[in-house]
Amino acid sequence: MLDLYTRAAPISEVLGSSGKAVVVKGWIHRKRSSGGKLFAVVRDRTGLIQCVADKGKMDAQQWDALDKAYLESSIVLRGTARKDDRAPGGVEIDVSEALVVHSGEQFPITEYQSPEFLLDVRHLWLRSQRMIKAMQARSYVFRYARKFLDKNGFFEITAPLLTRAGGETGANLFEVDYFGQKAFLTESSQLYAEAMIYSLEKVYSFAPTFRAEKSRTTKHLIEFWMLEPEMAYFNNAQNMKFQEKFVSYIATSFAKEHEDLLGHFGVSKDSLLKIRPPFKRLSYEKAIDLLQQKGSGKKWGDDLGVEEERLLTEGEEKPIFVHSWPKEIKAFYMPVNPKDDRTVLCADMLAPNGHSEIVGGSERIWRLDELLARMKESGLNLDNYKWYIDLRRYGSVPHAGFGMGVERVVKWLLNLDHIRDAIPFPRLINRVEP
Ligand code: 4AD
Ligand code: MG
């Protein structure tokens, strides 16, 4: 007798077997019946398999329950795996026993739904093949990133998400009433990661990040996950070298181990195997020249947007670095470039095919007077940064680090047209539900 706890095999395994007795646990992905025969495509996290139930060969109650079950009802099926070239995975199950675990209600998602509706029912749409694959890919990106940092001797640290010290944009902070005091949701763990290099030397934080950005683009999330390594005794050139190795490791490991998954999104393994160091390095100044040659109206001092990022990476197979940006458009903690005092020692990594900035990094000012001058120049309230300034008073050392937006990386690797599908529950300018 089947029960809820009967051991089942993953569908991917069943697809490779024939003539064997099998049990699968899953959800009804598609279903149709005709003349006492019922065809159900069952889904689990490893794949889909067609199951054929014959009314004459089954317990009548079990058949009835299966017949009445909805799409997405949860079920346990026992049967025999049979090779069938016409079946989607090459193998079908002839069902002998069926247990409908929860028939539930009619599933609200049918074919051809608007993107807005699918976002409204995101908690259910996560069961779609597209979202299953995307969420698996996201998890693999997490895994490879951590593995690389682990192999390179980093300690994973955590930083507070509630803070008074904004790191990046200032204007885009979410304000929180902290028992009558003003606090913010963090927009980067960097400043805290910097505090920890004095004890752990090579650290990274991997955490949610909040930006009250009023941009409605295909690459902006209000809440996203950022991976932020920070290294003592690192300069900008070393920082870039490390970043290209890091990104290459993620892309090529993914390509080698998950070709099928990439295929689901129309991405070839070969395109990602090419992501190997070195990546092209372009100064901001040269980037502006190039943009002007391509007909852009951007001039020195302007920030670059989605369109410029697309123009700069047009035809590129690998990400590129744009380094040495004007100090006015970069954060206060970046040191001035000794070779050109209009610019700072930083670099952004842009992904190919217009997938935009995936990494932002820089050296950090490590001398007290220089930091104070830049902070005042940037109009920051020094009271909120007392502890950060303190770090430059006791055994300060040169250091550098970067932040990688993991949803941006997933979007690029899977060639998604919108970043919202790189995170399970996207927070967008007009959406904080579900
Ligand atoms: O360039 P950003 O703002 O850099 C920092 O926050 C630094 N403190 C990081 C550091 O040096 N530790 O953000 C870093 C990355 C970007 O390159 C991008 O990939 C991602 O975070 N990002 C976003 N991803 C999704 N939605 C948004 N609104 C994002 N803003 C930045
Ligand atoms: Mg940036």
Coordinates of N, CA, C and O in Angstrom, one line a residue, residues 215-333:
S215 N 14.0 53.7 -10.1 CA 14.2 53.4 -11.6 C 13.4 52.2 -11.9 O 13.5 51.2 -11.3
R216 N 12.7 52.3 -13.0 CA 11.9 51.2 -13.5 C 12.6 50.7 -14.7 O 12.3 51.0 -15.9
T217 N 13.7 49.9 -14.5 CA 14.4 49.3 -15.6 C 14.4 47.8 -15.5 O 13.9 47.3 -14.4
T218 N 15.0 47.1 -16.4 CA 15.0 45.6 -16.4 C 16.1 45.1 -15.5 O 16.4 43.9 -15.4
K219 N 16.9 46.0 -14.9 CA 18.1 45.6 -14.2 C 18.1 46.1 -12.7 O 19.0 45.8 -12.0
H220 N 17.0 46.8 -12.3 CA 17.0 47.3 -11.0 C 16.0 46.6 -10.1 O 14.8 46.4 -10.4
L221 N 16.4 46.1 -8.9 CA 15.6 45.6 -7.9 C 15.7 46.6 -6.7 O 16.7 47.2 -6.5
I222 N 14.6 46.6 -5.9 CA 14.7 47.5 -4.7 C 15.4 46.7 -3.6 O 16.1 47.3 -2.8
E223 N 15.2 45.4 -3.6 CA 15.9 44.6 -2.6 C 16.6 43.5 -3.5 O 16.0 42.8 -4.3
F224 N 18.0 43.4 -3.3 CA 18.7 42.4 -4.0 C 19.8 41.9 -3.1 O 20.0 42.4 -2.0
W225 N 20.5 40.8 -3.6 CA 21.5 40.2 -2.8 C 22.9 40.6 -3.4 O 23.1 40.4 -4.5
M226 N 23.7 41.0 -2.5 CA 25.0 41.4 -2.9 C 26.1 40.6 -2.2 O 26.1 40.4 -1.0
L227 N 27.1 40.2 -2.9 CA 28.2 39.5 -2.4 C 29.4 40.5 -2.4 O 29.8 41.0 -3.4
E228 N 30.0 40.7 -1.2 CA 31.0 41.7 -1.0 C 32.3 41.2 -0.4 O 32.3 41.2 0.8
P229 N 33.2 40.9 -1.2 CA 34.6 40.6 -0.6 C 35.3 41.9 -0.3 O 35.2 42.9 -1.0
E230 N 36.2 41.8 0.7 CA 37.0 42.9 1.1 C 38.4 42.3 1.5 O 38.4 41.4 2.3
M231 N 39.4 42.9 1.0 CA 40.8 42.3 1.2 C 41.8 43.3 1.7 O 41.9 44.4 1.0
A232 N 42.5 43.0 2.7 CA 43.6 43.8 3.2 C 44.8 43.7 2.2 O 45.0 42.7 1.6
Y233 N 45.6 44.8 2.1 CA 46.7 44.9 1.2 C 46.4 44.5 -0.2 O 47.1 43.7 -0.9
F234 N 45.3 45.0 -0.7 CA 44.9 44.8 -2.1 C 44.8 46.2 -2.8 O 44.3 47.1 -2.2
N235 N 45.3 46.3 -4.0 CA 45.1 47.5 -4.8 C 44.1 47.3 -5.9 O 43.6 46.2 -6.1
N236 N 43.8 48.4 -6.7 CA 42.8 48.3 -7.7 C 43.1 47.3 -8.8 O 42.2 46.5 -9.2
A237 N 44.4 47.2 -9.2 CA 44.8 46.2 -10.2 C 44.6 44.8 -9.7 O 44.0 43.9 -10.4
Q238 N 45.0 44.5 -8.5 CA 44.8 43.2 -7.9 C 43.3 42.9 -7.7 O 42.8 41.8 -7.9
N239 N 42.5 43.9 -7.4 CA 41.1 43.7 -7.2 C 40.5 43.3 -8.5 O 39.7 42.3 -8.5
M240 N 40.8 43.9 -9.6 CA 40.3 43.5 -10.9 C 40.7 42.1 -11.3 O 39.9 41.3 -11.8
K241 N 41.9 41.8 -11.0 CA 42.4 40.4 -11.4 C 41.6 39.4 -10.6 O 41.2 38.4 -11.2
F242 N 41.4 39.7 -9.4 CA 40.6 38.7 -8.5 C 39.2 38.6 -9.0 O 38.6 37.5 -9.1
Q243 N 38.6 39.7 -9.4 CA 37.2 39.7 -9.9 C 37.1 38.9 -11.1 O 36.1 38.2 -11.3
E244 N 38.0 39.0 -12.1 CA 37.8 38.3 -13.3 C 38.0 36.8 -13.1 O 37.3 36.0 -13.7
K245 N 38.9 36.4 -12.1 CA 39.0 35.0 -11.8 C 37.7 34.5 -11.2 O 37.3 33.4 -11.4
F246 N 37.2 35.3 -10.3 CA 36.0 34.9 -9.6 C 34.8 34.7 -10.5 O 34.1 33.7 -10.5
V247 N 34.6 35.7 -11.4 CA 33.4 35.6 -12.3 C 33.7 34.5 -13.3 O 32.7 33.8 -13.7
S248 N 34.9 34.3 -13.7 CA 35.2 33.2 -14.6 C 34.9 31.9 -14.0 O 34.4 31.0 -14.6
Y249 N 35.3 31.8 -12.7 CA 35.0 30.5 -12.0 C 33.5 30.2 -12.0 O 33.1 29.1 -12.2
I250 N 32.7 31.2 -11.7 CA 31.3 31.0 -11.6 C 30.7 30.6 -13.0 O 30.0 29.6 -13.1
A251 N 31.1 31.3 -14.0 CA 30.5 31.1 -15.3 C 31.0 29.7 -15.9 O 30.2 29.0 -16.4
T252 N 32.3 29.4 -15.8 CA 32.8 28.2 -16.4 C 32.3 26.9 -15.6 O 32.0 25.9 -16.1
S253 N 32.2 27.1 -14.3 CA 31.8 25.9 -13.5 C 30.3 25.6 -13.8 O 29.9 24.5 -14.0
F254 N 29.5 26.7 -14.0 CA 28.1 26.6 -14.3 C 28.0 25.9 -15.7 O 27.3 24.9 -15.9
A255 N 28.8 26.3 -16.6 CA 28.8 25.8 -18.0 C 29.1 24.3 -18.0 O 28.5 23.5 -18.6
K256 N 30.2 23.9 -17.2 CA 30.6 22.5 -17.2 C 29.6 21.6 -16.5 O 29.4 20.5 -16.9
E257 N 29.0 22.1 -15.5 CA 28.1 21.2 -14.7 C 26.6 21.3 -15.0 O 25.9 20.4 -14.6
H258 N 26.2 22.3 -15.7 CA 24.7 22.5 -15.9 C 24.4 22.9 -17.3 O 23.6 23.9 -17.5
E259 N 24.9 22.2 -18.2 CA 24.6 22.5 -19.6 C 23.1 22.5 -19.9 O 22.6 23.3 -20.6
D260 N 22.5 21.4 -19.4 CA 21.0 21.3 -19.6 C 20.2 22.5 -19.2 O 19.3 23.0 -19.9
L261 N 20.6 22.9 -18.0 CA 19.9 24.1 -17.4 C 20.0 25.3 -18.3 O 19.1 26.0 -18.6
L262 N 21.3 25.5 -18.8 CA 21.5 26.6 -19.7 C 20.7 26.5 -21.0 O 20.2 27.5 -21.5
G263 N 20.6 25.3 -21.5 CA 19.9 25.0 -22.7 C 18.5 25.4 -22.6 O 17.8 25.9 -23.5
H264 N 17.9 25.3 -21.4 CA 16.5 25.7 -21.1 C 16.3 27.1 -21.4 O 15.2 27.6 -21.8
F265 N 17.4 27.9 -21.3 CA 17.3 29.4 -21.5 C 17.9 29.8 -22.8 O 18.1 30.9 -23.1
G266 N 18.2 28.8 -23.6 CA 18.8 29.0 -24.9 C 20.3 29.5 -24.9 O 20.7 30.2 -25.8
V267 N 20.9 29.2 -23.8 CA 22.3 29.7 -23.6 C 23.2 28.5 -23.9 O 23.0 27.4 -23.3
S268 N 24.3 28.7 -24.7 CA 25.2 27.6 -25.0 C 26.3 27.5 -23.9 O 26.8 28.5 -23.4
K269 N 26.7 26.2 -23.7 CA 27.8 26.0 -22.8 C 29.1 26.7 -23.2 O 29.8 27.3 -22.5
D270 N 29.3 26.6 -24.6 CA 30.5 27.2 -25.1 C 30.6 28.7 -24.9 O 31.7 29.2 -24.6
S271 N 29.5 29.4 -24.9 CA 29.5 30.9 -24.7 C 30.0 31.2 -23.3 O 30.8 32.2 -23.1
L272 N 29.7 30.3 -22.4 CA 30.2 30.6 -21.0 C 31.6 30.1 -20.7 O 32.3 30.6 -19.9
L273 N 32.0 29.0 -21.5 CA 33.3 28.5 -21.3 C 34.4 29.5 -21.7 O 35.5 29.5 -21.3
K274 N 33.9 30.5 -22.6 CA 34.9 31.5 -23.0 C 35.1 32.6 -22.0 O 36.0 33.4 -22.1
I275 N 34.4 32.6 -20.9 CA 34.6 33.6 -19.9 C 35.8 33.3 -19.0 O 35.7 32.8 -17.9
R276 N 36.9 33.6 -19.6 CA 38.2 33.4 -18.9 C 39.0 34.7 -18.9 O 39.0 35.5 -19.9
P277 N 39.9 34.9 -17.9 CA 40.7 36.1 -17.8 C 41.7 36.0 -19.0 O 42.0 34.9 -19.5
P278 N 42.2 37.2 -19.4 CA 41.9 38.5 -18.9 C 40.6 39.1 -19.6 O 40.3 38.8 -20.7
F279 N 40.0 40.0 -18.8 CA 38.9 40.8 -19.4 C 39.4 42.1 -19.9 O 40.4 42.6 -19.3
K280 N 38.8 42.7 -20.9 CA 39.2 44.0 -21.4 C 39.1 45.0 -20.3 O 38.2 45.0 -19.6
R281 N 40.1 45.9 -20.3 CA 40.1 47.1 -19.4 C 40.0 48.4 -20.2 O 40.9 48.6 -21.1
L282 N 39.1 49.2 -19.8 CA 38.8 50.4 -20.6 C 38.7 51.5 -19.5 O 38.0 51.4 -18.6
S283 N 39.5 52.6 -19.7 CA 39.3 53.7 -18.8 C 38.0 54.4 -19.1 O 37.5 54.4 -20.2
Y284 N 37.5 55.1 -18.1 CA 36.3 55.8 -18.2 C 36.4 56.8 -19.4 O 35.5 57.0 -20.2
E285 N 37.6 57.4 -19.5 CA 37.9 58.4 -20.5 C 37.8 57.8 -21.9 O 37.1 58.3 -22.8
K286 N 38.4 56.6 -22.1 CA 38.3 55.9 -23.3 C 36.9 55.5 -23.6 O 36.4 55.5 -24.8
A287 N 36.2 55.1 -22.6 CA 34.8 54.7 -22.7 C 34.0 55.8 -23.3 O 33.1 55.6 -24.2
I288 N 34.2 57.0 -22.8 CA 33.5 58.2 -23.3 C 33.8 58.4 -24.8 O 32.9 58.7 -25.6
D289 N 35.1 58.3 -25.1 CA 35.5 58.5 -26.5 C 34.7 57.5 -27.4 O 34.2 57.8 -28.4
L290 N 34.8 56.2 -26.9 CA 34.1 55.2 -27.7 C 32.6 55.4 -27.9 O 32.1 55.3 -29.0
L291 N 32.0 55.9 -26.8 CA 30.6 56.2 -26.8 C 30.3 57.3 -27.8 O 29.3 57.2 -28.6
Q292 N 31.2 58.3 -27.8 CA 30.9 59.4 -28.8 C 31.1 59.0 -30.2 O 30.3 59.3 -31.1
Q293 N 32.1 58.1 -30.4 CA 32.3 57.5 -31.8 C 31.0 56.8 -32.2 O 30.7 56.7 -33.4
K294 N 30.3 56.2 -31.2 CA 29.1 55.4 -31.6 C 27.9 56.3 -31.6 O 26.8 55.8 -31.6
G295 N 28.1 57.6 -31.5 CA 27.0 58.5 -31.7 C 26.3 59.0 -30.4 O 25.3 59.6 -30.4
S296 N 26.9 58.5 -29.2 CA 26.2 58.9 -27.9 C 26.5 60.4 -27.6 O 27.6 60.9 -27.9
G297 N 25.6 61.0 -26.9 CA 25.8 62.4 -26.5 C 26.5 62.6 -25.2 O 26.7 63.7 -24.7
K298 N 27.0 61.5 -24.6 CA 27.6 61.5 -23.3 C 29.0 62.3 -23.3 O 29.7 62.1 -24.3
K299 N 29.2 63.0 -22.3 CA 30.5 63.7 -22.2 C 31.2 63.4 -20.9 O 30.5 62.9 -19.9
W300 N 32.5 63.8 -20.8 CA 33.3 63.5 -19.6 C 32.5 64.0 -18.3 O 32.1 65.2 -18.3
G301 N 32.4 63.2 -17.3 CA 31.7 63.6 -16.1 C 30.3 63.0 -16.0 O 29.7 63.0 -14.9
D302 N 29.7 62.6 -17.1 CA 28.4 62.0 -17.0 C 28.4 60.6 -16.5 O 29.4 59.9 -16.8
D303 N 27.4 60.2 -15.8 CA 27.3 58.8 -15.4 C 26.7 58.0 -16.6 O 26.2 58.6 -17.5
L304 N 27.0 56.7 -16.6 CA 26.5 55.9 -17.7 C 25.3 55.1 -17.4 O 25.2 54.6 -16.2
G305 N 24.4 55.0 -18.3 CA 23.1 54.3 -18.0 C 23.1 53.0 -18.8 O 24.1 52.6 -19.5
V306 N 21.9 52.4 -18.8 CA 21.7 51.1 -19.5 C 22.1 51.2 -21.0 O 22.8 50.3 -21.5
E307 N 21.8 52.3 -21.7 CA 22.1 52.3 -23.1 C 23.6 52.4 -23.3 O 24.1 51.7 -24.2
E308 N 24.3 53.2 -22.5 CA 25.7 53.3 -22.7 C 26.4 52.0 -22.4 O 27.3 51.6 -23.0
E309 N 25.9 51.3 -21.4 CA 26.5 50.0 -21.0 C 26.3 49.0 -22.2 O 27.2 48.2 -22.5
R310 N 25.2 49.1 -22.8 CA 24.9 48.2 -24.0 C 25.9 48.6 -25.1 O 26.5 47.7 -25.7
L311 N 26.0 49.9 -25.4 CA 26.9 50.3 -26.5 C 28.4 49.8 -26.2 O 29.1 49.4 -27.1
L312 N 28.8 49.9 -25.0 CA 30.2 49.6 -24.6 C 30.5 48.1 -24.7 O 31.6 47.7 -24.9
T313 N 29.4 47.3 -24.5 CA 29.7 45.8 -24.5 C 29.2 45.1 -25.8 O 29.3 43.9 -25.9
E314 N 28.7 45.9 -26.7 CA 28.2 45.4 -28.0 C 29.3 44.6 -28.6 O 30.5 45.0 -28.8
G315 N 29.0 43.4 -29.0 CA 29.9 42.5 -29.7 C 30.9 41.8 -28.8 O 31.8 41.0 -29.3
E316 N 30.9 42.1 -27.5 CA 31.9 41.5 -26.6 C 31.4 40.1 -26.2 O 30.2 39.9 -26.0
E317 N 32.3 39.2 -26.0 CA 31.9 37.9 -25.6 C 32.1 37.7 -24.1 O 31.6 36.8 -23.4
K318 N 33.0 38.6 -23.5 CA 33.3 38.5 -22.1 C 33.0 39.8 -21.4 O 32.8 40.8 -22.1
P319 N 32.8 39.8 -20.1 CA 32.6 41.1 -19.5 C 33.8 42.0 -19.7 O 34.9 41.6 -20.0
I320 N 33.6 43.3 -19.5 CA 34.7 44.3 -19.6 C 34.8 45.1 -18.3 O 33.8 45.3 -17.6
F321 N 35.9 45.7 -18.0 CA 36.1 46.6 -16.9 C 36.1 48.0 -17.5 O 36.7 48.3 -18.4
V322 N 35.4 48.9 -16.8 CA 35.5 50.4 -17.0 C 36.1 50.9 -15.7 O 35.5 50.8 -14.6
H323 N 37.3 51.5 -15.8 CA 38.0 51.9 -14.6 C 38.3 53.4 -14.6 O 38.1 54.1 -15.6
S324 N 38.8 53.9 -13.4 CA 39.1 55.3 -13.3 C 38.0 56.3 -13.7 O 38.1 57.0 -14.6
W325 N 37.0 56.3 -12.9 CA 35.8 57.1 -13.1 C 36.0 58.5 -12.4 O 36.8 58.6 -11.5
P326 N 35.3 59.5 -12.9 CA 35.3 60.8 -12.2 C 34.9 60.7 -10.8 O 33.9 60.0 -10.5
K327 N 35.6 61.4 -9.9 CA 35.3 61.2 -8.5 C 33.9 61.7 -8.1 O 33.3 61.2 -7.2
E328 N 33.4 62.7 -8.9 CA 32.1 63.3 -8.5 C 30.9 62.2 -8.6 O 29.9 62.4 -8.0
I329 N 31.1 61.2 -9.5 CA 30.0 60.3 -9.7 C 30.3 58.9 -8.9 O 29.6 58.0 -9.2
K330 N 31.3 58.9 -8.1 CA 31.6 57.7 -7.3 C 31.6 58.0 -5.8 O 31.6 59.1 -5.4
A331 N 31.6 56.9 -5.1 CA 31.4 57.0 -3.6 C 32.6 57.7 -2.9 O 33.7 57.7 -3.4
F332 N 32.3 58.2 -1.7 CA 33.3 59.0 -0.9 C 34.5 58.2 -0.5 O 35.6 58.8 -0.2
Y333 N 34.5 56.9 -0.4 CA 35.6 56.1 0.1 C 36.6 55.8 -0.9 O 37.6 55.1 -0.6

